[in-house]
């Protein structure tokens, strides 16, 4: 019954102007190849609804037109370096604390492949597709809407001697987005104008819900498997399908994280670099991009409870570098 519906859909699809040779090739495809084509052209298929890149970007995006307060957690020692240099260094996605960073959707995908009966060579081919993605030169600046997080202080606020130095820096969402987008674009106003050395930036609200993650990843992975198994019979269509799957997985790897990390409540600005030179420092060792800041960029600073530095200490540090309008606060947390 399902095969009949698939064949009927494809015949109707090819009813106008499709050469007989193409029709014969399509109708001679395996059930996997046929289903892959149906999933592409049937706008109501799970794949079509989950693979639309533009819609997904909006689905997981943060509305940066709003002037919301967002917070970045770091150490006072790191803040001193930021103030003295007048810039933040934003790390490559390959340097994140989470070992599954930019890999979580891929991990879900490989688990689903095995559940659907994919063999290990197919799983390896899927991994190769992930490894060869063209957007790997990406950088993440992480924030949260939580202004006083015990977990984030403990993760990002302890120095090398395990002494508390944590500080939550307050920013304006709209200002951060405008600053990153305009400076990384090097004055370009449209993506059509971008070239090597430029970069584009977009904001994402990280998704931790496991059911939502699988709802998006599984149809993409299934479609990729159908196309991979049929690429010898219809290389052009199946290659195009696999490219669409790769793009979708790239976005999901940026937007999805381990549900066990949901306490981070992370929103992130992702910068994707074109070419080889967007203010990169020490590229051979520790790839980062630089975001220059003004004296008005940091709005407030909240010190972790039990901090080595006092409120007076931090005010003095800020004043030394001309940041006289930053409000310094003490955490409300008991410890």
Coordinates of C-alpha atoms in Angstrom, one line a residue:
X1 CA 0.0 0.0 0.0
X2 CA 2.8 2.4 0.9
X3 CA 4.7 1.5 -2.2
X4 CA 1.6 2.2 -4.3
X5 CA 1.2 5.6 -2.7
X6 CA 4.9 6.4 -3.4
X7 CA 4.6 5.3 -7.0
X8 CA 1.4 7.3 -7.5
X9 CA 3.0 10.5 -6.0
X10 CA 6.0 10.2 -8.3
X11 CA 3.9 9.6 -11.4
X12 CA 1.8 12.6 -10.7
X13 CA 4.9 14.6 -10.0
X14 CA 6.4 13.7 -13.4
X15 CA 3.1 14.1 -15.4
X16 CA 4.2 17.3 -17.1
X17 CA 7.2 17.6 -19.3
X18 CA 9.5 15.1 -17.7
X19 CA 11.5 13.1 -20.3
X20 CA 10.5 9.4 -20.6
X21 CA 14.1 8.4 -19.8
X22 CA 14.0 10.3 -16.5
X23 CA 10.6 8.8 -15.7
X24 CA 11.9 5.3 -16.3
X25 CA 15.0 6.0 -14.2
X26 CA 12.9 7.3 -11.3
X27 CA 10.3 4.5 -11.3
X28 CA 13.2 2.0 -11.5
X29 CA 14.7 3.3 -8.2
X30 CA 14.7 1.2 -5.1
X31 CA 12.1 1.9 -2.5
X32 CA 14.7 4.0 -0.6
X33 CA 15.4 6.2 -3.6
X34 CA 11.7 6.7 -4.4
X35 CA 10.9 7.6 -0.8
X36 CA 13.8 10.0 -0.7
X37 CA 12.4 11.9 -3.7
X38 CA 8.9 11.9 -2.3
X39 CA 10.2 13.3 1.0
X40 CA 11.8 16.2 -0.9
X41 CA 8.8 17.1 -3.0
X42 CA 6.0 16.4 -0.5
X43 CA 5.8 19.6 1.5
X44 CA 3.9 17.7 4.2
X45 CA 6.6 15.1 4.8
X46 CA 8.5 15.1 8.1
X47 CA 11.7 15.7 6.2
X48 CA 10.4 18.7 4.3
X49 CA 9.1 20.3 7.4
X50 CA 12.3 19.8 9.4
X51 CA 14.9 20.4 6.6
X52 CA 14.0 24.0 5.7
X53 CA 17.1 25.9 6.8
X54 CA 15.6 29.4 6.7
X55 CA 12.6 28.3 8.8
X56 CA 14.8 26.5 11.2
X57 CA 17.0 29.5 11.7
X58 CA 13.9 31.5 12.6
X59 CA 12.6 28.6 14.8
X60 CA 15.8 28.6 16.9
X61 CA 16.7 32.2 16.7
X62 CA 16.7 34.9 19.3
X63 CA 14.9 38.1 18.5
X64 CA 17.7 40.6 18.7
X65 CA 15.5 43.6 18.0
X66 CA 14.7 43.5 21.7
X67 CA 16.9 45.2 24.3
X68 CA 17.1 42.2 26.7
X69 CA 19.7 41.8 29.4
X70 CA 22.0 38.9 28.7
X71 CA 25.0 37.7 30.8
X72 CA 28.4 36.3 30.1
X73 CA 30.2 34.4 32.9
X74 CA 34.0 34.6 33.2
X75 CA 36.8 35.2 35.8
X76 CA 37.9 38.6 37.0
X77 CA 41.4 37.7 35.8
X78 CA 40.0 37.1 32.3
X79 CA 38.0 40.4 32.6
X80 CA 41.2 42.3 33.3
X81 CA 42.7 41.0 30.0
X82 CA 39.5 42.0 28.2
X83 CA 39.6 45.5 29.6
X84 CA 43.3 46.0 28.9
X85 CA 43.0 44.8 25.3
X86 CA 39.7 46.5 24.7
X87 CA 38.3 43.3 23.2
X88 CA 36.8 39.9 23.7
X89 CA 38.4 36.8 22.2
X90 CA 35.7 34.6 20.9
X91 CA 36.7 30.9 20.7
X92 CA 36.3 28.5 17.8
X93 CA 33.6 25.9 18.2
X94 CA 36.4 23.3 18.5
X95 CA 37.6 24.8 21.8
X96 CA 34.4 24.6 23.8
X97 CA 34.3 23.0 27.3
X98 CA 31.6 20.5 26.3
X99 CA 33.3 17.6 24.4
X100 CA 30.0 17.1 22.4
X101 CA 30.0 20.8 21.3
X102 CA 28.9 20.9 17.6
X103 CA 28.5 17.1 17.8
X104 CA 25.3 16.5 19.8
X105 CA 22.9 16.3 16.8
X106 CA 25.4 14.1 15.1
X107 CA 25.5 11.8 18.1
X108 CA 21.7 11.5 18.1
X109 CA 21.8 10.9 14.3
X110 CA 24.2 8.0 14.5
X111 CA 22.2 6.4 17.3
X112 CA 19.1 6.6 15.1
X113 CA 20.9 5.2 12.0
X114 CA 21.8 2.1 14.0
X115 CA 18.3 1.7 15.2
X116 CA 17.0 1.9 11.6
X117 CA 19.3 -0.9 10.6
X118 CA 22.2 1.0 9.0
X119 CA 25.5 -0.9 8.9
X120 CA 28.7 0.5 10.2
X121 CA 30.0 1.6 6.8
X122 CA 26.9 3.7 6.4
X123 CA 27.4 5.2 9.8
X124 CA 31.0 5.9 8.9
X125 CA 29.8 7.6 5.7
X126 CA 27.4 9.7 7.7
X127 CA 30.2 10.8 10.0
X128 CA 32.4 11.7 7.0
X129 CA 29.6 13.9 5.7
X130 CA 29.6 15.7 9.1
X131 CA 33.4 16.0 9.0
X132 CA 33.4 17.5 5.5
X133 CA 30.9 20.2 6.2
X134 CA 32.0 23.5 4.7
X135 CA 31.0 25.6 7.7
X136 CA 33.4 24.3 10.3
X137 CA 35.2 27.6 10.7
X138 CA 32.6 28.8 13.3
X139 CA 33.0 30.8 16.5
X140 CA 30.7 30.8 19.5
X141 CA 30.1 33.5 22.1
X142 CA 27.9 32.1 24.9
X143 CA 25.5 34.1 27.0
X144 CA 22.5 33.3 29.3
X145 CA 19.5 35.2 30.6
X146 CA 20.3 34.0 34.1
X147 CA 22.1 36.8 35.9
X148 CA 23.1 34.8 39.1
X149 CA 23.8 31.1 38.3
X150 CA 25.6 29.1 40.9
X151 CA 26.4 26.5 38.3
X152 CA 27.9 28.9 35.8
X153 CA 29.9 30.7 38.5
X154 CA 31.4 27.3 39.5
X155 CA 32.1 26.3 35.9
X156 CA 33.6 29.5 34.6
X157 CA 34.6 31.4 37.8
X158 CA 37.3 29.3 39.4
X159 CA 40.9 30.1 38.6
X160 CA 43.8 27.7 38.2
X161 CA 44.2 27.5 42.0
X162 CA 40.5 26.7 42.4
X163 CA 39.8 30.1 44.0
X164 CA 36.6 31.9 43.3
X165 CA 36.9 34.8 40.8
X166 CA 33.6 34.5 39.0
X167 CA 31.8 37.5 37.6
X168 CA 28.6 37.7 35.5
X169 CA 28.9 40.5 33.0
X170 CA 25.7 42.2 31.8
X171 CA 25.2 43.2 28.1
X172 CA 22.4 44.4 25.9
X173 CA 21.3 41.7 23.5
X174 CA 20.7 44.2 20.6
X175 CA 24.0 45.9 21.1
X176 CA 26.0 42.6 21.1
X177 CA 24.3 41.5 17.9
X178 CA 24.8 44.8 16.1
X179 CA 28.5 45.0 17.2
X180 CA 29.3 41.4 16.0
X181 CA 27.3 41.6 12.8
X182 CA 28.7 44.9 11.6
X183 CA 32.3 44.3 12.5
X184 CA 32.6 40.8 11.2
X185 CA 30.9 41.8 8.0
X186 CA 33.6 44.4 7.4
X187 CA 31.2 47.0 6.2
X188 CA 29.2 44.8 3.9
X189 CA 25.4 45.2 4.0
X190 CA 24.3 42.0 2.2
X191 CA 25.4 38.4 2.3
X192 CA 25.6 38.7 -1.5
X193 CA 28.5 41.0 -1.0
X194 CA 30.5 38.7 1.3
X195 CA 33.9 37.4 0.3
X196 CA 36.9 35.8 1.9
X197 CA 37.7 37.6 5.1
X198 CA 34.1 38.4 5.9
X199 CA 31.9 36.6 8.4
X200 CA 28.2 36.5 9.2
X201 CA 26.7 36.2 12.7
X202 CA 23.4 34.9 13.9
X203 CA 21.9 34.3 17.4
X204 CA 20.6 30.9 18.5
X205 CA 18.7 29.9 21.6
X206 CA 20.2 26.5 22.5
X207 CA 17.6 23.7 22.6
X208 CA 18.0 21.0 25.3
X209 CA 14.7 19.1 24.9
X210 CA 15.5 15.6 23.8
X211 CA 12.1 15.0 22.2
X212 CA 12.4 18.2 20.1
X213 CA 16.0 17.3 19.1
X214 CA 14.9 13.8 17.8
X215 CA 11.8 15.3 16.1
X216 CA 14.2 17.4 13.9
X217 CA 17.2 15.1 13.6
X218 CA 15.6 11.7 12.9
X219 CA 13.8 12.6 9.6
X220 CA 17.0 14.2 8.3
X221 CA 19.1 11.2 9.1
X222 CA 16.5 8.8 7.6
X223 CA 16.4 10.8 4.4
X224 CA 20.2 10.9 4.2
X225 CA 20.3 7.1 4.5
X226 CA 17.7 6.6 1.7
X227 CA 19.7 9.0 -0.5
X228 CA 23.1 7.3 0.3
X229 CA 21.7 3.9 -0.5
X230 CA 20.4 5.2 -3.9
X231 CA 23.3 7.5 -5.0
X232 CA 24.6 5.0 -7.6
X233 CA 21.2 4.9 -9.3
X234 CA 20.4 8.6 -9.3
X235 CA 23.6 10.5 -8.4
X236 CA 22.4 14.0 -9.2
X237 CA 19.2 14.0 -7.1
X238 CA 20.7 12.0 -4.3
X239 CA 23.8 14.2 -4.0
X240 CA 21.5 17.2 -3.8
X241 CA 19.5 15.6 -1.1
X242 CA 22.6 14.7 1.0
X243 CA 23.8 18.3 0.7
X244 CA 20.5 19.5 2.1
X245 CA 20.8 16.9 4.9
X246 CA 24.4 18.2 5.7
X247 CA 23.2 21.8 5.9
X248 CA 20.4 20.8 8.3
X249 CA 22.7 18.8 10.5
X250 CA 25.1 21.7 10.7
X251 CA 22.4 23.9 12.1
X252 CA 21.2 21.3 14.5
X253 CA 24.7 20.7 15.8
X254 CA 24.9 24.4 16.6
X255 CA 21.4 24.6 18.2
X256 CA 21.2 21.3 20.1
X257 CA 23.1 20.4 23.3
X258 CA 23.2 17.6 25.8
X259 CA 19.9 17.8 27.9
X260 CA 22.0 17.4 31.1
X261 CA 23.4 20.9 30.5
X262 CA 20.0 22.6 30.4
X263 CA 20.9 24.5 33.6
X264 CA 23.1 26.7 31.4
X265 CA 20.1 28.2 29.6
X266 CA 22.5 29.2 26.9
X267 CA 21.9 31.6 24.0
X268 CA 24.8 31.9 21.7
X269 CA 26.0 34.2 18.9
X270 CA 27.5 32.0 16.1
X271 CA 29.9 33.6 13.7
X272 CA 30.7 31.7 10.5
X273 CA 33.9 32.8 8.8
X274 CA 34.4 32.9 5.0
X275 CA 38.0 32.5 4.0
X276 CA 41.0 32.6 6.2
X277 CA 41.4 36.0 7.9
X278 CA 38.7 37.5 10.1
X279 CA 40.9 39.0 12.9
X280 CA 42.2 35.6 13.7
X281 CA 44.8 35.3 16.4
X282 CA 47.3 32.5 16.9
X283 CA 45.4 30.4 14.3
X284 CA 47.8 27.5 14.4
X285 CA 47.3 27.0 18.1
X286 CA 44.1 28.5 19.4
X287 CA 41.7 29.9 16.8
X288 CA 39.7 32.9 18.0
X289 CA 38.3 36.0 16.6
X290 CA 38.4 39.4 18.2
X291 CA 35.4 41.6 19.1
X292 CA 36.5 45.1 20.0
X293 CA 34.3 46.8 22.6
X294 CA 33.6 50.4 23.8
X295 CA 33.4 51.7 27.3
X296 CA 29.6 51.4 27.1
X297 CA 29.5 47.8 26.1
X298 CA 29.6 46.2 29.6
X299 CA 26.6 47.4 31.6
X300 CA 27.1 45.7 35.0
X301 CA 29.3 43.1 36.7
X302 CA 28.1 40.8 39.5
X303 CA 30.6 39.1 41.7
X304 CA 30.3 35.5 42.7
X305 CA 29.7 34.9 46.4
X306 CA 33.0 34.3 48.3
X307 CA 34.9 36.0 45.5
X308 CA 38.6 36.7 46.0
X309 CA 37.9 40.2 44.7
X310 CA 35.7 42.6 46.6
X311 CA 33.2 45.0 45.0
X312 CA 35.7 47.8 45.8
X313 CA 38.5 45.9 44.0
X314 CA 36.4 45.4 40.9
X315 CA 35.3 49.0 40.8
X316 CA 39.0 50.0 41.0
X317 CA 39.9 47.7 38.2
X318 CA 37.1 49.0 35.9
X319 CA 38.0 52.6 36.7
X320 CA 41.7 51.9 35.8
X321 CA 40.6 51.1 32.2
X322 CA 38.0 53.9 32.0
X323 CA 34.9 51.8 32.6
X324 CA 33.5 54.2 35.1
X325 CA 29.8 53.6 34.4
X326 CA 29.7 49.8 35.0
X327 CA 27.5 49.0 38.0
X328 CA 29.2 46.5 40.3
X329 CA 27.0 44.2 42.4
X330 CA 27.4 41.3 44.8
X331 CA 25.7 38.0 44.0
X332 CA 22.4 37.2 45.9
X333 CA 23.4 33.6 46.3
X334 CA 24.2 32.4 49.8
X335 CA 27.4 30.5 48.7

